[in-house]
Amino acid sequence: MSDKFKLKFNFQQLAHGNLELTGKVPASAFDIEDEELILYGDVEYALTIYSVSGGATMTGNVSVNLRCSCQLCLKKINLPIEIKDIYHFYEKDKKDEFDLIPDIREDILIALPLSYLCKRGCKGLCFICGSNLNLTDCDCKRTSAFYNNDAWKELNRLKTKKNKSEIKHGCSKKKKI
Ligand SMILES: [Zn+2]
Ligand SMILES: [Zn+2]
């Protein structure tokens, strides 16, 4: 993590009341990047730090910009995320000065979505020809042997046959597929 962008507070700053911290930090300060997503632009924060018994708490909101690929059609998407009501406690006995970046980083990681889709109901890519089915309608469903109705009929016929033979051997309680 870069040393250049520290977002610090110390307990002396709280001597005259709450400390309001608003501003931006470059996303690179948070070091969040993997093959699937990157954090880009600035991370904006609006935080309040106030004294409480035994230490101080930090509360506030952070907004970040995420760039990732749709998991179905691979289109690049930008995803702004607002992280509200973050909350951390800093014990006074431990240190006099704290860097808030590691804690905010944790909040960002927790807020990352589990799946990224370009839109609700994205049709994804055809897994035979690779066409983006949001943009075009390929013929694979009609022409491919995989999608061919007769093939499915044949499979169904085999399945029925199997179920019947199971019943014959006294396995009728077995869950049907
Ligand atoms: Zn998509
Ligand atoms: Zn296709």
mmCIF file of C-alpha atoms and ligand atoms in Angstrom:
data_model
loop_
_atom_site.group_PDB
_atom_site.id
_atom_site.type_symbol
_atom_site.label_atom_id
_atom_site.label_comp_id
_atom_site.label_asym_id
_atom_site.label_seq_id
_atom_site.Cartn_x
_atom_site.Cartn_y
_atom_site.Cartn_z
ATOM 1 C CA MET A 1 0.000 0.000 0.000
ATOM 2 C CA SER A 2 1.353 3.393 -0.951
ATOM 3 C CA ASP A 3 2.754 5.579 1.795
ATOM 4 C CA LYS A 4 1.979 8.758 -0.113
ATOM 5 C CA PHE A 5 -1.738 8.778 0.569
ATOM 6 C CA LYS A 6 -2.344 8.490 4.235
ATOM 7 C CA LEU A 7 -5.607 9.578 5.684
ATOM 8 C CA LYS A 8 -4.696 10.137 9.278
ATOM 9 C CA PHE A 9 -6.079 11.586 12.422
ATOM 10 C CA ASN A 10 -4.579 11.977 15.869
ATOM 11 C CA PHE A 11 -6.193 12.498 19.217
ATOM 12 C CA GLN A 12 -4.901 16.061 19.578
ATOM 13 C CA GLN A 13 -7.132 17.047 16.668
ATOM 14 C CA LEU A 14 -10.139 16.016 18.734
ATOM 15 C CA ALA A 15 -9.326 18.387 21.596
ATOM 16 C CA HIS A 16 -11.709 21.020 20.239
ATOM 17 C CA GLY A 17 -14.546 18.790 19.187
ATOM 18 C CA ASN A 18 -15.430 16.525 16.306
ATOM 19 C CA LEU A 19 -13.167 16.230 13.333
ATOM 20 C CA GLU A 20 -14.771 16.427 9.904
ATOM 21 C CA LEU A 21 -12.776 14.912 7.071
ATOM 22 C CA THR A 22 -14.003 15.365 3.517
ATOM 23 C CA GLY A 23 -12.071 14.914 0.334
ATOM 24 C CA LYS A 24 -10.684 12.512 -2.199
ATOM 25 C CA VAL A 25 -7.934 9.925 -2.255
ATOM 26 C CA PRO A 26 -6.699 8.297 -5.466
ATOM 27 C CA ALA A 27 -8.080 4.768 -5.777
ATOM 28 C CA SER A 28 -4.511 3.461 -6.085
ATOM 29 C CA ALA A 29 -4.007 4.177 -2.376
ATOM 30 C CA PHE A 30 -6.351 1.291 -1.589
ATOM 31 C CA ASP A 31 -4.546 -1.255 -3.715
ATOM 32 C CA ILE A 32 -7.691 -3.077 -4.819
ATOM 33 C CA GLU A 33 -7.205 -4.757 -8.144
ATOM 34 C CA ASP A 34 -7.397 -8.258 -9.532
ATOM 35 C CA GLU A 35 -8.157 -9.903 -12.875
ATOM 36 C CA GLU A 36 -11.848 -9.298 -12.480
ATOM 37 C CA LEU A 37 -12.066 -5.757 -11.219
ATOM 38 C CA ILE A 38 -10.190 -2.568 -10.550
ATOM 39 C CA LEU A 39 -10.926 0.440 -8.439
ATOM 40 C CA TYR A 40 -10.303 3.590 -10.472
ATOM 41 C CA GLY A 41 -10.547 7.364 -10.225
ATOM 42 C CA ASP A 42 -10.874 8.919 -6.803
ATOM 43 C CA VAL A 43 -12.350 7.539 -3.652
ATOM 44 C CA GLU A 44 -14.463 10.284 -2.079
ATOM 45 C CA TYR A 45 -14.992 10.363 1.626
ATOM 46 C CA ALA A 46 -17.077 12.303 4.117
ATOM 47 C CA LEU A 47 -16.129 11.192 7.600
ATOM 48 C CA THR A 48 -16.658 12.382 11.130
ATOM 49 C CA ILE A 49 -14.390 11.421 13.971
ATOM 50 C CA TYR A 50 -15.523 12.072 17.493
ATOM 51 C CA SER A 51 -14.319 11.295 20.982
ATOM 52 C CA VAL A 52 -16.011 8.568 22.908
ATOM 53 C CA SER A 53 -15.079 6.965 26.162
ATOM 54 C CA GLY A 54 -11.736 5.194 25.722
ATOM 55 C CA GLY A 55 -11.063 6.435 22.227
ATOM 56 C CA ALA A 56 -12.680 7.772 19.091
ATOM 57 C CA THR A 57 -15.088 6.522 16.458
ATOM 58 C CA MET A 58 -15.055 7.176 12.762
ATOM 59 C CA THR A 59 -18.337 7.191 10.872
ATOM 60 C CA GLY A 60 -19.325 8.373 7.435
ATOM 61 C CA ASN A 61 -19.709 7.534 3.776
ATOM 62 C CA VAL A 62 -17.295 6.611 1.025
ATOM 63 C CA SER A 63 -17.938 6.376 -2.701
ATOM 64 C CA VAL A 64 -15.812 4.379 -5.117
ATOM 65 C CA ASN A 65 -15.766 3.566 -8.827
ATOM 66 C CA LEU A 66 -15.326 0.005 -9.918
ATOM 67 C CA ARG A 67 -14.523 -1.267 -13.380
ATOM 68 C CA CYS A 68 -15.187 -4.913 -14.160
ATOM 69 C CA SER A 69 -16.471 -7.268 -16.842
ATOM 70 C CA CYS A 70 -20.018 -8.579 -17.015
ATOM 71 C CA GLN A 71 -19.778 -12.191 -15.890
ATOM 72 C CA LEU A 72 -22.095 -13.383 -18.649
ATOM 73 C CA CYS A 73 -21.229 -11.335 -21.746
ATOM 74 C CA LEU A 74 -17.794 -9.951 -20.719
ATOM 75 C CA LYS A 75 -18.736 -6.366 -21.565
ATOM 76 C CA LYS A 76 -16.690 -3.820 -19.564
ATOM 77 C CA ILE A 77 -18.838 -2.028 -17.050
ATOM 78 C CA ASN A 78 -18.320 0.851 -14.665
ATOM 79 C CA LEU A 79 -19.953 0.428 -11.332
ATOM 80 C CA PRO A 80 -20.137 3.334 -8.872
ATOM 81 C CA ILE A 81 -20.637 2.118 -5.313
ATOM 82 C CA GLU A 82 -21.681 4.152 -2.299
ATOM 83 C CA ILE A 83 -20.661 2.740 1.056
ATOM 84 C CA LYS A 84 -22.785 4.247 3.767
ATOM 85 C CA ASP A 85 -22.554 4.248 7.530
ATOM 86 C CA ILE A 86 -19.080 2.911 7.948
ATOM 87 C CA TYR A 87 -18.038 2.637 11.549
ATOM 88 C CA HIS A 88 -14.711 2.055 13.247
ATOM 89 C CA PHE A 89 -13.450 2.464 16.763
ATOM 90 C CA TYR A 90 -9.933 3.596 17.682
ATOM 91 C CA GLU A 91 -8.627 2.833 21.119
ATOM 92 C CA LYS A 92 -6.760 5.722 22.663
ATOM 93 C CA ASP A 93 -4.334 3.574 24.628
ATOM 94 C CA LYS A 94 -3.027 1.856 21.545
ATOM 95 C CA LYS A 95 -1.681 4.766 19.493
ATOM 96 C CA ASP A 96 -1.954 8.496 19.213
ATOM 97 C CA GLU A 97 -2.300 8.602 15.473
ATOM 98 C CA PHE A 98 -4.249 6.351 13.122
ATOM 99 C CA ASP A 99 -4.275 5.855 9.371
ATOM 100 C CA LEU A 100 -7.846 5.366 8.201
ATOM 101 C CA ILE A 101 -7.001 3.898 4.797
ATOM 102 C CA PRO A 102 -6.694 0.227 5.904
ATOM 103 C CA ASP A 103 -10.097 0.356 7.601
ATOM 104 C CA ILE A 104 -11.793 2.063 4.667
ATOM 105 C CA ARG A 105 -10.180 -0.519 2.396
ATOM 106 C CA GLU A 106 -11.826 -3.271 4.426
ATOM 107 C CA ASP A 107 -15.192 -1.547 4.077
ATOM 108 C CA ILE A 108 -14.727 -1.332 0.318
ATOM 109 C CA LEU A 109 -13.858 -5.033 0.078
ATOM 110 C CA ILE A 110 -16.941 -5.982 2.070
ATOM 111 C CA ALA A 111 -19.134 -3.801 -0.154
ATOM 112 C CA LEU A 112 -17.948 -5.337 -3.433
ATOM 113 C CA PRO A 113 -20.809 -7.090 -5.224
ATOM 114 C CA LEU A 114 -20.725 -10.878 -5.505
ATOM 115 C CA SER A 115 -21.587 -10.810 -9.162
ATOM 116 C CA TYR A 116 -21.330 -8.202 -11.855
ATOM 117 C CA LEU A 117 -23.830 -8.048 -14.673
ATOM 118 C CA CYS A 118 -24.027 -5.367 -17.359
ATOM 119 C CA LYS A 119 -27.805 -5.319 -16.922
ATOM 120 C CA ARG A 120 -30.581 -7.315 -15.375
ATOM 121 C CA GLY A 121 -31.373 -10.214 -17.686
ATOM 122 C CA CYS A 122 -28.120 -10.119 -19.654
ATOM 123 C CA LYS A 123 -28.332 -12.958 -22.179
ATOM 124 C CA GLY A 124 -24.592 -13.656 -22.133
ATOM 125 C CA LEU A 125 -22.600 -15.300 -24.878
ATOM 126 C CA CYS A 126 -23.688 -18.228 -27.022
ATOM 127 C CA PHE A 127 -21.429 -21.026 -25.854
ATOM 128 C CA ILE A 128 -21.237 -22.515 -29.313
ATOM 129 C CA CYS A 129 -20.375 -19.536 -31.530
ATOM 130 C CA GLY A 130 -19.478 -16.959 -28.885
ATOM 131 C CA SER A 131 -21.894 -14.284 -30.143
ATOM 132 C CA ASN A 132 -23.073 -11.716 -27.662
ATOM 133 C CA LEU A 133 -26.747 -12.663 -27.444
ATOM 134 C CA ASN A 134 -27.679 -9.167 -26.244
ATOM 135 C CA LEU A 135 -26.599 -7.791 -29.619
ATOM 136 C CA THR A 136 -27.399 -10.564 -32.046
ATOM 137 C CA ASP A 137 -29.497 -13.672 -32.373
ATOM 138 C CA CYS A 138 -27.303 -16.504 -33.651
ATOM 139 C CA ASP A 139 -28.639 -19.609 -35.363
ATOM 140 C CA CYS A 140 -27.019 -22.115 -33.025
ATOM 141 C CA LYS A 141 -30.246 -22.941 -31.222
ATOM 142 C CA ARG A 142 -31.828 -23.935 -34.503
ATOM 143 C CA THR A 143 -28.946 -25.640 -36.237
ATOM 144 C CA SER A 144 -26.632 -27.073 -33.614
ATOM 145 C CA ALA A 145 -26.855 -30.756 -32.825
ATOM 146 C CA PHE A 146 -26.616 -29.869 -29.172
ATOM 147 C CA TYR A 147 -29.827 -27.909 -29.235
ATOM 148 C CA ASN A 148 -31.464 -30.322 -31.667
ATOM 149 C CA ASN A 149 -34.854 -31.405 -30.411
ATOM 150 C CA ASP A 150 -34.391 -35.015 -31.439
ATOM 151 C CA ALA A 151 -31.297 -35.249 -29.301
ATOM 152 C CA TRP A 152 -33.201 -34.048 -26.250
ATOM 153 C CA LYS A 153 -36.049 -36.433 -27.007
ATOM 154 C CA GLU A 154 -33.601 -39.288 -27.124
ATOM 155 C CA LEU A 155 -32.128 -38.271 -23.770
ATOM 156 C CA ASN A 156 -35.543 -38.011 -22.210
ATOM 157 C CA ARG A 157 -36.457 -41.424 -23.526
ATOM 158 C CA LEU A 158 -33.333 -42.915 -21.889
ATOM 159 C CA LYS A 159 -34.099 -41.153 -18.649
ATOM 160 C CA THR A 160 -37.654 -42.522 -18.567
ATOM 161 C CA LYS A 161 -36.349 -45.967 -19.278
ATOM 162 C CA LYS A 162 -33.880 -45.681 -16.406
ATOM 163 C CA ASN A 163 -36.541 -44.519 -13.969
ATOM 164 C CA LYS A 164 -38.772 -47.406 -14.919
ATOM 165 C CA SER A 165 -36.042 -49.956 -14.384
ATOM 166 C CA GLU A 166 -35.294 -48.437 -10.987
ATOM 167 C CA ILE A 167 -38.913 -48.832 -9.932
ATOM 168 C CA LYS A 168 -38.817 -52.423 -11.063
ATOM 169 C CA HIS A 169 -35.907 -53.076 -8.753
ATOM 170 C CA GLY A 170 -37.614 -51.560 -5.767
ATOM 171 C CA CYS A 171 -35.844 -48.215 -5.801
ATOM 172 C CA SER A 172 -38.965 -46.149 -6.346
ATOM 173 C CA LYS A 173 -38.157 -43.953 -3.360
ATOM 174 C CA LYS A 174 -35.046 -42.679 -5.068
ATOM 175 C CA LYS A 175 -35.316 -39.062 -6.143
ATOM 176 C CA LYS A 176 -36.054 -38.671 -9.815
ATOM 177 C CA ILE A 177 -33.598 -36.473 -11.652
HETATM 178 ZN ZN ZN B 1 -23.695 -8.784 -19.829
HETATM 179 ZN ZN ZN B 2 -24.392 -19.125 -31.422
#
